[in-house]
XYZ file of C-alpha atoms in Angstrom:
561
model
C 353.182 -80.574 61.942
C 352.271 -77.669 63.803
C 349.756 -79.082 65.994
C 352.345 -81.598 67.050
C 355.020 -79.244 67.689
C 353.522 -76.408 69.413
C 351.190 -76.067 72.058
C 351.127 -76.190 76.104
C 353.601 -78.725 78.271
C 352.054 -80.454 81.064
C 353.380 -81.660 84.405
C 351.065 -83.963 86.071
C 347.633 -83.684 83.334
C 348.749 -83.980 79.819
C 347.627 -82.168 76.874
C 348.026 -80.306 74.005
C 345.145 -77.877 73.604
C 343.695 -74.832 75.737
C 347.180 -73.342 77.617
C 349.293 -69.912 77.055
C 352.751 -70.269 75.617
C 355.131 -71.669 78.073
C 353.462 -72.065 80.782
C 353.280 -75.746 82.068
C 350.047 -77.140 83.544
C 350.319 -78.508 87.264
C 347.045 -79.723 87.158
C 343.440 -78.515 86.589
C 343.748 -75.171 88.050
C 347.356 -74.269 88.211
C 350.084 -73.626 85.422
C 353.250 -72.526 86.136
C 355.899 -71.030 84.099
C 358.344 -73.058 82.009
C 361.317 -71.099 84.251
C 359.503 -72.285 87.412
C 359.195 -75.657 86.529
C 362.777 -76.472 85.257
C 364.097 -74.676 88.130
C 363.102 -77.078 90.773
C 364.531 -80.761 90.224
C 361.675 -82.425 91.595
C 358.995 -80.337 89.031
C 361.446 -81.410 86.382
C 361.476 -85.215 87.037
C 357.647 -85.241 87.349
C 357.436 -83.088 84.087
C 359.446 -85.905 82.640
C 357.495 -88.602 84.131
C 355.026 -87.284 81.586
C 356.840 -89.132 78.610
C 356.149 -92.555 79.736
C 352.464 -91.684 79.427
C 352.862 -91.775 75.429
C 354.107 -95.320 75.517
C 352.342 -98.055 73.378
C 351.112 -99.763 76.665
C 347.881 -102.420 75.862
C 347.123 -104.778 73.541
C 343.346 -103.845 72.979
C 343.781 -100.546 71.658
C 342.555 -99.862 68.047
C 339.052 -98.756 69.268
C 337.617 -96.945 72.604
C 340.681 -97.757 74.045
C 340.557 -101.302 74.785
C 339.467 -103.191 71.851
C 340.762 -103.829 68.807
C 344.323 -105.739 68.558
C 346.945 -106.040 65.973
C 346.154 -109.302 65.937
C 342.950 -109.032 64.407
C 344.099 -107.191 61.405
C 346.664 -110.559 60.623
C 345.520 -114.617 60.373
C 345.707 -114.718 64.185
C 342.288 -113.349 64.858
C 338.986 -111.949 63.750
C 336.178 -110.527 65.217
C 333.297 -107.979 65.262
C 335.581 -104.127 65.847
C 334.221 -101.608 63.840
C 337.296 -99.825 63.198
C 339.436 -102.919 61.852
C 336.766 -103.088 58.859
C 338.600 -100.316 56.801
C 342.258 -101.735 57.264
C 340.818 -105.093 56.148
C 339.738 -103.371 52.900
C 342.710 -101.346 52.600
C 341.463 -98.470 53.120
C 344.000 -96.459 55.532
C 343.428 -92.935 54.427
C 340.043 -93.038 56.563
C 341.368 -95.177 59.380
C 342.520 -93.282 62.475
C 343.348 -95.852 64.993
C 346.905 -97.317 64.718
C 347.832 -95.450 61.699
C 346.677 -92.138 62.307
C 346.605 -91.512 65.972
C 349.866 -93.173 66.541
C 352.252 -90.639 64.609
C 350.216 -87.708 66.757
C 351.058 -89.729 70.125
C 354.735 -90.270 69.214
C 355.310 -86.910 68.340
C 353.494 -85.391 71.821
C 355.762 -87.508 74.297
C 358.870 -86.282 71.884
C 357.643 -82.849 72.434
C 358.234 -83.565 76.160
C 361.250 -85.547 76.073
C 362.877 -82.999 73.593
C 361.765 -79.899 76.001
C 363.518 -82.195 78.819
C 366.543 -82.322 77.243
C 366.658 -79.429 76.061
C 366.493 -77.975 79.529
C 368.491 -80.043 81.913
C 371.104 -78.083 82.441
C 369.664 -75.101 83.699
C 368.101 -77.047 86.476
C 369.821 -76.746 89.674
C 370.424 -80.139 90.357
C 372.770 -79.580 93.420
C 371.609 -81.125 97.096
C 368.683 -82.909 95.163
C 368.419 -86.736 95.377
C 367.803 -86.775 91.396
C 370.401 -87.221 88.976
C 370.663 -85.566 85.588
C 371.955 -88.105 83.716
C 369.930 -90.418 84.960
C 366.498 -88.343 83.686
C 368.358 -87.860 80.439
C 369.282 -91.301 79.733
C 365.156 -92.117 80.539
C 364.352 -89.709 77.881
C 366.957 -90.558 75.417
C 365.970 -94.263 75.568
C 362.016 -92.717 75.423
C 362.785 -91.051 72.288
C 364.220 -94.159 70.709
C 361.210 -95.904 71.600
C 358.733 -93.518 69.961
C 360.761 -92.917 66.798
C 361.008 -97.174 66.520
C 357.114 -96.759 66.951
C 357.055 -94.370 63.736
C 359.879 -96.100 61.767
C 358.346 -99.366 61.952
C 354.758 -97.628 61.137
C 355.874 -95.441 58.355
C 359.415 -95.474 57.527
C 361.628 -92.665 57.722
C 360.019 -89.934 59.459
C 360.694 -86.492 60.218
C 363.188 -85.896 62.936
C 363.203 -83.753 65.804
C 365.899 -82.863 68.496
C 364.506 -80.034 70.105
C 361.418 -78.423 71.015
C 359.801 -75.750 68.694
C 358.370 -72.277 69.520
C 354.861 -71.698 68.540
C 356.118 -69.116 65.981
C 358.952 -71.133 64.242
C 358.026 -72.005 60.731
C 358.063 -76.123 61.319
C 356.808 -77.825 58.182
C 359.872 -79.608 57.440
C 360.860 -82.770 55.364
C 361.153 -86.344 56.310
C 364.048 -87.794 56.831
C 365.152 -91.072 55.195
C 364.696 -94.322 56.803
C 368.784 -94.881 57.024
C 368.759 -91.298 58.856
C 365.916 -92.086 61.211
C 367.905 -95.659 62.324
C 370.888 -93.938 62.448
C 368.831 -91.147 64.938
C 367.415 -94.038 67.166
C 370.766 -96.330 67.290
C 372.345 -93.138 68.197
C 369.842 -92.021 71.038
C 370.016 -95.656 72.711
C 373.965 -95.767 72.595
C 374.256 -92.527 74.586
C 371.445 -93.905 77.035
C 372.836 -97.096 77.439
C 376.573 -95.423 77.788
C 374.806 -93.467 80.765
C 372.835 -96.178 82.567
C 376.153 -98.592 82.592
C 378.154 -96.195 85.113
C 375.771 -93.472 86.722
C 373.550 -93.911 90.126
C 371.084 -92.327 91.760
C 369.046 -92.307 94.610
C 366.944 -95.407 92.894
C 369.373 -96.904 90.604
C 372.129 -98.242 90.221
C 374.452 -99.989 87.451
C 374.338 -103.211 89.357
C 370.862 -102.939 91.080
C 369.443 -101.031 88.312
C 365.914 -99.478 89.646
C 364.248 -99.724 92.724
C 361.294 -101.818 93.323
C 358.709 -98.679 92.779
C 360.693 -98.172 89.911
C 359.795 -100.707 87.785
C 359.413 -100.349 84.506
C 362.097 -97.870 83.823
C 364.523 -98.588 81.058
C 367.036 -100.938 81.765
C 370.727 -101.745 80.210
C 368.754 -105.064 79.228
C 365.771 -102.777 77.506
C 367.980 -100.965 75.683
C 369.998 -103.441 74.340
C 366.285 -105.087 73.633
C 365.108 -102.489 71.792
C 367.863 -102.188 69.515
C 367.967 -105.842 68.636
C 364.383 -105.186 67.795
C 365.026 -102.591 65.500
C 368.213 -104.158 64.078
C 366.036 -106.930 63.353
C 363.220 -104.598 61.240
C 366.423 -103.415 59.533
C 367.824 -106.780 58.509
C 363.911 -108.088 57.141
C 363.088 -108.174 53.678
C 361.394 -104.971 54.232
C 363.999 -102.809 54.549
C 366.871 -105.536 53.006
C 365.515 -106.715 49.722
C 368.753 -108.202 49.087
C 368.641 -109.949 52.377
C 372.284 -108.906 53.166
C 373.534 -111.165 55.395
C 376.143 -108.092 57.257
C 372.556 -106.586 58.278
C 371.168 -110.445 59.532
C 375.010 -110.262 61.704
C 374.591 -106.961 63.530
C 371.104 -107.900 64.209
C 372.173 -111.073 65.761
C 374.969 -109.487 67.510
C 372.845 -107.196 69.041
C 370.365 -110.457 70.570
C 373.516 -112.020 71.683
C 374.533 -108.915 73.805
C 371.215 -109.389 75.565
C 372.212 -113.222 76.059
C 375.718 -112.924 77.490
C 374.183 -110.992 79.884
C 373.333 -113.325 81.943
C 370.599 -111.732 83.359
C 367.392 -112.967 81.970
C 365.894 -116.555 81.513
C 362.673 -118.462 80.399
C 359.598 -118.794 83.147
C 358.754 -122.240 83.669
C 355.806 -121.871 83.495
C 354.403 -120.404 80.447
C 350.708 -120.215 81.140
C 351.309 -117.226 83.603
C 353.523 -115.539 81.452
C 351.246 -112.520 81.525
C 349.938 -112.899 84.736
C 352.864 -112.284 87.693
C 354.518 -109.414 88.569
C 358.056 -109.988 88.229
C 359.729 -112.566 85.963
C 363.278 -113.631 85.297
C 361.439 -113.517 81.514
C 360.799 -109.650 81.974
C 363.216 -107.087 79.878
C 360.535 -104.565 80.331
C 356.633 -104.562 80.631
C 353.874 -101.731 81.099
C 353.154 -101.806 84.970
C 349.890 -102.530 85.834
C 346.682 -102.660 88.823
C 344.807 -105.792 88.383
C 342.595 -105.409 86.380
C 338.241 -105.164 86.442
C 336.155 -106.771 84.711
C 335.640 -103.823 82.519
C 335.914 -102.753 79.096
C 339.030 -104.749 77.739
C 337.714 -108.166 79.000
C 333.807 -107.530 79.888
C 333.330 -105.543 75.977
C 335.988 -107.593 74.001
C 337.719 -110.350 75.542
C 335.253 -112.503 77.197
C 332.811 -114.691 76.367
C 328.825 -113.339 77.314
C 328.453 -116.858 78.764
C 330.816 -116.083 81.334
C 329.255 -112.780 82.019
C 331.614 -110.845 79.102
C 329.024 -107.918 77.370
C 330.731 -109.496 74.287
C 333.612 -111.451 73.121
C 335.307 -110.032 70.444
C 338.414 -111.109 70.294
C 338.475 -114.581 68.084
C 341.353 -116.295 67.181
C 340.961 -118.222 63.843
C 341.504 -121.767 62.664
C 344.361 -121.041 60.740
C 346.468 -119.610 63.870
C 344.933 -122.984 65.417
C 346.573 -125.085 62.872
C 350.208 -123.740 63.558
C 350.097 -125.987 67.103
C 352.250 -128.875 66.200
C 350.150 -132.425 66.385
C 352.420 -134.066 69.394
C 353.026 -137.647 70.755
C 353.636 -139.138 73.969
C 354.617 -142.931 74.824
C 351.905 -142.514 77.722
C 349.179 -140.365 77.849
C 350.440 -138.779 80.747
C 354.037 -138.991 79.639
C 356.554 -136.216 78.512
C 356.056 -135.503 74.882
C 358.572 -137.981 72.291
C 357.563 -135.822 68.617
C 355.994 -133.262 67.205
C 355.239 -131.793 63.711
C 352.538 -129.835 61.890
C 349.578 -131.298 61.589
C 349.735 -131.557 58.049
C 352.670 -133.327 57.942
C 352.418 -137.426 56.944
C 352.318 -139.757 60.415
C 351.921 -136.577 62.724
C 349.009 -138.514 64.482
C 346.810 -135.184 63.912
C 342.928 -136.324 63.991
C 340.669 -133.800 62.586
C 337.710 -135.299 64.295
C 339.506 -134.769 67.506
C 341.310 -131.761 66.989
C 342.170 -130.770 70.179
C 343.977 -133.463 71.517
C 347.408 -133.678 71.632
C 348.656 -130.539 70.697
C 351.880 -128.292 71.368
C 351.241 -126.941 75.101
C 350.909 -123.384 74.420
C 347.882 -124.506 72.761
C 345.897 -124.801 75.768
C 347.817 -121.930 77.383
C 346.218 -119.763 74.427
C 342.776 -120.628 72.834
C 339.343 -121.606 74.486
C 337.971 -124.290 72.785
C 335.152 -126.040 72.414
C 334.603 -129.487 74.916
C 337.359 -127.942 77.330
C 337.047 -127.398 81.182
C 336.784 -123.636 81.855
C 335.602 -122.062 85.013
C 334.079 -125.038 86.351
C 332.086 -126.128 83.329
C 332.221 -127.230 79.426
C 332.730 -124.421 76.880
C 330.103 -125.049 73.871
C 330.995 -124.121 70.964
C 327.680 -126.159 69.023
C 324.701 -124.686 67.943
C 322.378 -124.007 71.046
C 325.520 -123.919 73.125
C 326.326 -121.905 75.723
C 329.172 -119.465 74.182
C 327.931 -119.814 70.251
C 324.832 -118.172 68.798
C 324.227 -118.086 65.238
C 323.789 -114.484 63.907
C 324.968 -112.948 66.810
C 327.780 -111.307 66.764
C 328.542 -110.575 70.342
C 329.933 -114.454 70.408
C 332.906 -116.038 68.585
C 333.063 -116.230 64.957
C 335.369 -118.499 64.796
C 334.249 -121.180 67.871
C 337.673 -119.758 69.926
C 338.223 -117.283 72.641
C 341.608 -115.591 73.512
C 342.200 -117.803 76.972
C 345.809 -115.629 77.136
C 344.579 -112.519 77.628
C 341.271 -114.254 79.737
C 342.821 -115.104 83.259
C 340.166 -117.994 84.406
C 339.355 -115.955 87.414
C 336.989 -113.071 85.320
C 333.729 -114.455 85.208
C 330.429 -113.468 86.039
C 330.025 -112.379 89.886
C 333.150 -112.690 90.285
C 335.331 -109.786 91.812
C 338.758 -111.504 92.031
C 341.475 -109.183 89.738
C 344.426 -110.288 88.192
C 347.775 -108.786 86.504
C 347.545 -108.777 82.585
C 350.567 -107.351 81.945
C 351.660 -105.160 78.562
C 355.114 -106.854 77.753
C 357.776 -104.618 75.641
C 360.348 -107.227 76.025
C 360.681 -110.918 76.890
C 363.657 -113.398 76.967
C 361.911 -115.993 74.382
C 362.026 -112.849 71.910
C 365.359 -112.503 72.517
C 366.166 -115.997 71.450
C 364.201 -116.147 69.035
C 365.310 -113.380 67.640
C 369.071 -114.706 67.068
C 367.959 -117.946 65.968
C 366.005 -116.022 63.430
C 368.849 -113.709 62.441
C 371.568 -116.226 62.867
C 369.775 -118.321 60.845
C 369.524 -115.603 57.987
C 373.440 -114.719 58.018
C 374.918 -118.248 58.594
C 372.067 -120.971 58.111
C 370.777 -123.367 60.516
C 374.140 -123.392 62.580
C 374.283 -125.840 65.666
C 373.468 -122.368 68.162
C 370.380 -121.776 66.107
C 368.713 -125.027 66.988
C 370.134 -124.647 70.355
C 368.056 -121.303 70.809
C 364.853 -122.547 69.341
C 364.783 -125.591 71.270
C 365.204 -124.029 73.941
C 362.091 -122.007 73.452
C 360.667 -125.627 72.773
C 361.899 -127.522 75.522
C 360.143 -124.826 78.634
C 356.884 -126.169 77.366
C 357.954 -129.751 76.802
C 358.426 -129.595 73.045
C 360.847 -131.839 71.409
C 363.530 -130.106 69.177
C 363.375 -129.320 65.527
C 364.690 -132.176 63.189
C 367.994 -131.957 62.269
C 369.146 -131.441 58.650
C 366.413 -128.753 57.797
C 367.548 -126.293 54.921
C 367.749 -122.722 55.597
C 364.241 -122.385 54.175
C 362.865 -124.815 55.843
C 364.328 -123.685 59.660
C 363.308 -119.993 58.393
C 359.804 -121.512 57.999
C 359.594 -123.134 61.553
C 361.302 -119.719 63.149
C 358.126 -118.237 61.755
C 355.956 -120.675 63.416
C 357.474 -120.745 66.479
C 357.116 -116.553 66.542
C 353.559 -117.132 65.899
C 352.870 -119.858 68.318
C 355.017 -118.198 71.558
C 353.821 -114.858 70.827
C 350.401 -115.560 69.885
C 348.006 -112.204 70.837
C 351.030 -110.089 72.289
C 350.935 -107.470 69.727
C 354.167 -109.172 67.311
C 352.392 -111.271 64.651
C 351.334 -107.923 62.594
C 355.172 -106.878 62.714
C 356.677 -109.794 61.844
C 354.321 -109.927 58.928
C 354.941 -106.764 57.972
C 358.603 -106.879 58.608
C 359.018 -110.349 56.263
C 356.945 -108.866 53.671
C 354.560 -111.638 54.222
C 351.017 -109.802 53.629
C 349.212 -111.668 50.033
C 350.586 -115.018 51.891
C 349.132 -114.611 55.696
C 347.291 -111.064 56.205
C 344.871 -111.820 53.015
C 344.555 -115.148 53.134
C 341.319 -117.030 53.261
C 340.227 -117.151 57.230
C 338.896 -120.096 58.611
C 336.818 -120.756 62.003
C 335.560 -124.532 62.463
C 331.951 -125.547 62.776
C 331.017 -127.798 66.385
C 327.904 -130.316 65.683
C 326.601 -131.738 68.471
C 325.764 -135.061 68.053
C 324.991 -136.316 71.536
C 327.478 -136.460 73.555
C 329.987 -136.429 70.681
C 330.727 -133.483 67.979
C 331.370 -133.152 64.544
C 334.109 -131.353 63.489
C 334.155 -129.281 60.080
C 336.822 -126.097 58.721
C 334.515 -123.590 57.581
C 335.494 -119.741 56.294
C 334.747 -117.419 57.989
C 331.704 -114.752 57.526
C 332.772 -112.477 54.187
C 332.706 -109.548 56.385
C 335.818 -110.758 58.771
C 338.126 -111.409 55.539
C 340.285 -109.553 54.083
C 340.921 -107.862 50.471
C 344.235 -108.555 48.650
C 346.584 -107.242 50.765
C 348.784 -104.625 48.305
C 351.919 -103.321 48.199
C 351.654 -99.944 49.724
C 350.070 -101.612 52.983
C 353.189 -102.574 54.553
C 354.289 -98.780 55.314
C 351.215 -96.988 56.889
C 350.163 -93.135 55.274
C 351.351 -90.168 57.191
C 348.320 -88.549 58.299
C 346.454 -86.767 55.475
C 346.078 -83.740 57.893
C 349.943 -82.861 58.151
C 350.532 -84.108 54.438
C 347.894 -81.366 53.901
C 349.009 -78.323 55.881
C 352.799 -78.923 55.097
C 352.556 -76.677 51.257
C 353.671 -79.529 49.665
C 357.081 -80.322 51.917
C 355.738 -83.363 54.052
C 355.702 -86.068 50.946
C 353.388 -89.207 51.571
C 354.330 -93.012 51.267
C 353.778 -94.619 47.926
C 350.995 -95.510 46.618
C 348.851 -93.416 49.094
C-alpha cells in the first residue's frame, strides 16, 4: 500500500510521483508547502476540488480511456476491445483496467480527501466566503463514494481515516465487508447531517448548490448512494439467506429518496443522456459537448457514418429482453406487452423490429431503420457490416444511446452525453426491487414499476405474478431502462447471476438481403467475443497482485485468486 499512501498532494495538477514530502504542487512549476496551502481557505477548497477528479466519471473506460464498457464484459454487449479478452476468460490477475487500476484511483482521491479532513481546522476560515462544513461534508460524501467503488469491486477493503507519512509502516489488514459498510453508512450520515442545516456562499439547505455548482453532492445523492449500497448489501451476494430485515432497510432507504419530493421521471426518455438539467438527475458527471473523438469516432460509431470503428455492439440476447407490444392502431397508444417468447405476444421473428417496447428504438441501431438521413445496412455488402472486419458490428447493432444522431461524418455539431451517478427510475426501481424481496409483489411494487413503464407508454405488469416471477421482470426492466449506463455488470454481480447471463452463449442475428426484403436468422456470435464459464471467485475482483505482494504476507487476497 505504500505507493497509495505516500507520495506528493496536488492542488490544481494531480499526481502521485516526482514531489518532496509535503509540499503540494500548484501547478507545473510551483509547489508550495502543506502549511501554506491549508492556511489560505481558498488554496484549501481548490486542493479539495482535487477529489472529484478520482470519480468513476464515463462509461467507455476499460481501455485508452474511452473504450471499453462494463457492458461488454455482461450479455448486453460485445465487441472488438483488447483488454475485455482476459476478463472474458477469467483471467483477472493480468487484467489492469477495472480491476486493477480502480483500487489505485480510489485510494489516491482518499489520500486527498483524508489530508482534507484531516486539516480543516487549522485553516483560518474567518472573513472567507467558504464554509468548513460545507468542504467537509463534500469530502465525507467523496469518501463514501470511493470506498462503495472498492466494496462493490472487492469486498471489504482496507480502511483509512487519515493520511499517512511517508515513513509510517502502512501495510495493514483489510477490514471486513460488515466494517467497510459500517465505514461508508457512517461517512454519508455525518455528510448528509451537515448538508441538511449548513449554507454557504453557494449552497444552501433549500437551494442546495448554485448553478456553477452542479454536480456537487446533494441531500438527494446521498441518500442515493446509500440506497445503492443498502441494496448491494441486501443481494444474494452479500445475503445468502436473502434476509428480508436487509431487503427493508434497503427499501427504506429508496423511499427516503421518494418522499422527497424532489425528483421525477423525464418524459421523454430518448434524451435522457442528452440535456443538461433534468427533474430525473440525483447526480451526473458534468460535461462539454462532446467531439467526435475517441469515445464515439474509435468505439461508438459506426465507420459508415464516419466512426474510425464501432466497437461497441450490443447483442441479440439484450435485444430479446424488449417486450413484443400491441396497439389497436398502428399509430395508437400501446394496449399489451410481454416477452417475445411468451405464447400470443404477436413477436415475428422475420420482422423483428417492429413493435417493440419504446426504449428499444431509444437504444439499439438496427438494421432497415432511418438514421441520419439514410437506411442502416446491416446485410452483407451493406453499408455498416463487413464480413471479417472487425472495425464494424459483430452483432448487426450499434449503441444508438450513447450515439446522439447529430455525430456523423463532416459534421461538427456537439452534444451533452452525460455520465449519470444517479437517476429517479433507479430509485424506483430500486424499492420495487427491494420491496418486492422483503414483502412480495405488494400493490406499491407494481405501482413503482409501472410507473417506470407507463413514461414510455408501456402497459403495467400482469397482476397475480409470484414473487419469482415479479423478481424476474424487476430484472428485465433494470436491464431494459438502464441498458449501456454502466449497471447491468452490478446487478449481475450483485444477484449472483454470472453461469446464467455473463457466460451464456452470445448471440448477434444475421441480415440477408433479398431484394428489397431481408432474411432474418439468430446466429452466435464469433468464439472470440464469448465467454468461459463464469466461476465463483469472479464475482469479487483480486486486490492487486502488486500490494498483495509488498504487504509480507498482511494484505490477504480474495478466494480463489
Amino acid at each position: 500500500m505504500k505507493k497509495i499512501f505516500t507520495g506528493c498532494l496536488l492542488v490544481l495538477l494531480i499526481g502521485q510521483s516526482g514531489c518532496k514530502k509535503d509540499f503540494l504542487q500548484l501547478d507545473l512549476g510551483t509547489t508550495l508547502p502543506e502549511e501554506k496551502v491549508f492556511s489560505d481557505p481558498l488554496l484549501t477548497t481548490r486542493f479539495a476540488d482535487n477529489a472529484y477528479n478520482f470519480m468513476i466519471d464515463d462509461y467507455g473506460r476499460l481501455q485508452d480511456t474511452y473504450k471499453g464498457t462494463t457492458g461488454q464484459l455482461t450479455d448486453e454487449a460485445t465487441g472488438v476491445v483488447n483488454s475485455l479478452s482476459a476478463i472474458w476468460a477469467g483471467n483477472y490477475l493480468v487484467a489492469s483496467t477495472d480491476i486493477a487500476n480502480t483500487y489505485t484511483r480510489m485510494y489516491q482521491g482518499i489520500r486527498i480527501v483524508n489530508t482534507v479532513l484531516t486539516n480543516l481546522d487549522q485553516v483560518p476560515w474567518a472573513g472567507s466566503p467558504y464554509n468548513p462544513q460545507i468542504v467537509k461534508a463534500q469530502m465525507l460524501f467523496l469518501r463514501g463514494m470511493f470506498y462503495f467503488e472498492l466494496i462493490k469491486r472487492y469486498g471489504g477493503v482496507i480502511i483509512v481515516d487519515r493520511p499517512f507519512t511517508p515513513t509510517e509502516e502502512i501495510d495493514l489488514p483489510r477490514n471486513s465487508y460488515e466494517q467497510t459498510l459500517a465505514f461508508i453508512l457512517k461517512d454519508l450520515k455525518e455528510a448528509e447531517d451537515i448538508l441538511k442545516v449548513e449554507s454557504s456562499a453557494n449552497y444552501s439547505p433549500v437551494a442546495e448548490w448554485d448553478p456553477g455548482e452542479y454536480g456537487r453532492p446533494t441531500v438527494g445523492a446521498l441518500k442515493a448512494l446509500r440506497a445503492k449500497l443498502l441494496m448491494l448489501d441486501a443481494s444474494p451476494l452479500h445475503n445468502a439467506s436473502g434476509d428480508p430485515v436487509k431487503w427493508s432497510l434497503a427499501a427504506a432507504a429508496s423511499k427516503e429518496i421518494i418522499d422527497m419530493n424532489k425528483y421525477a421521471l423525464q418524459s421523454d426518455y430518448n434524451s435522457l443522456l442528452n440535456v443538461d438539467n433534468s427533474p430525473e438527475y440525483i447526480m451526473i458527471k458534468v460535461r462539454a459537448p462532446r467531439q467526435i473523438g475517441g469515445f464515439l469516432n474509435d468505439f461508438v460509431m459506426s465507420p459508415a457514418s464516419g466512426g474510425a470503428q464501432g466497437l461497441l455492439n450490443p447483442t441479440q440476447n439484450h435485444v430479446d429482453l424488449y417486450e413484443a407490444v400491441k396497439r389497436a392502431t398502428p399509430t395508437g397508444p400501446i394496449v399489451s406487452s410481454a416477452p417475445i417468447n411468451a405464447a400470443g405476444s404477436g413477436y415475428d421473428p422475420q420482422n423483428p423490429y417492429a413493435n417493440r417496447d419504446p426504449r428499444f428504438y431509444a437504444n439499439i441501431i438496427y438494421n432497415n431503420m432511418t438514421w441520419q438521413g439514410r437506411q442502416i445496412q446491416m446485410y452483407e455488402g451493406g453499408t455498416d457490416f463487413r464480413i471479417g472486419t472487425n472495425t464494424f458490428t459483430r452483432t448487426r447493432y450499434y449503441c444508438k444511446k450513447l450515439w446522439p444522431e447529430i455525430y456523423r461524418a463532416g459534421a461538427t455539431a456537439r452534444t451533452l452525453i452525460n455520465y449519470v451517478y444517479f437517476r429517479y427510475a433507479e430509485v424506483l426501481l430500486n424499492y420495487a426491487e427491494a420491496l418486492n424481496e422483503a414483502n412480495g409483489p405488494t400493490t406499491e411494487v407494481y405501482q413503482n414499476i409501472n410507473m417506470v413503464r407507463a413514461r414510455v407508454g408501456m402497459p403495467g405488469l400482469p397482476v397475480g405474478l409470484s414473487k419469482n416471477d415479479m423478481r424476474t421482470r424487476i430484472q428485465n426492466e433494470r436491464a431494459v431502462e438502464f441498458a449501456f449506463e454502466d449497471i447491468r455488470w452490478w446487478d449481475i454481480m450483485r444477484w449472483k447471476k454470472g453461469p446464467e447471463l455473463v457466460s451464456q452463449p452470445l448471440n448477434a442475428m444475421n441480415v440477408a438481403r433479398n431484394g428489397t426484403s431481408f432474411t432474418y436468422t439468430v446466429i452466435p456470435v464469433e468464439a472470440a467475443y464469448q465467454r468461459m464459464p463464469f466461476q465463483e471467485r469472479q464475482y469479487l475482483y483480486p486486490i492487486p497482485l502488486t500490494e498483495v505482494n509488498k504487504s509480507k504476507g498482511i494484505l490477504l487476497q480474495n478466494p480463489g485468486w
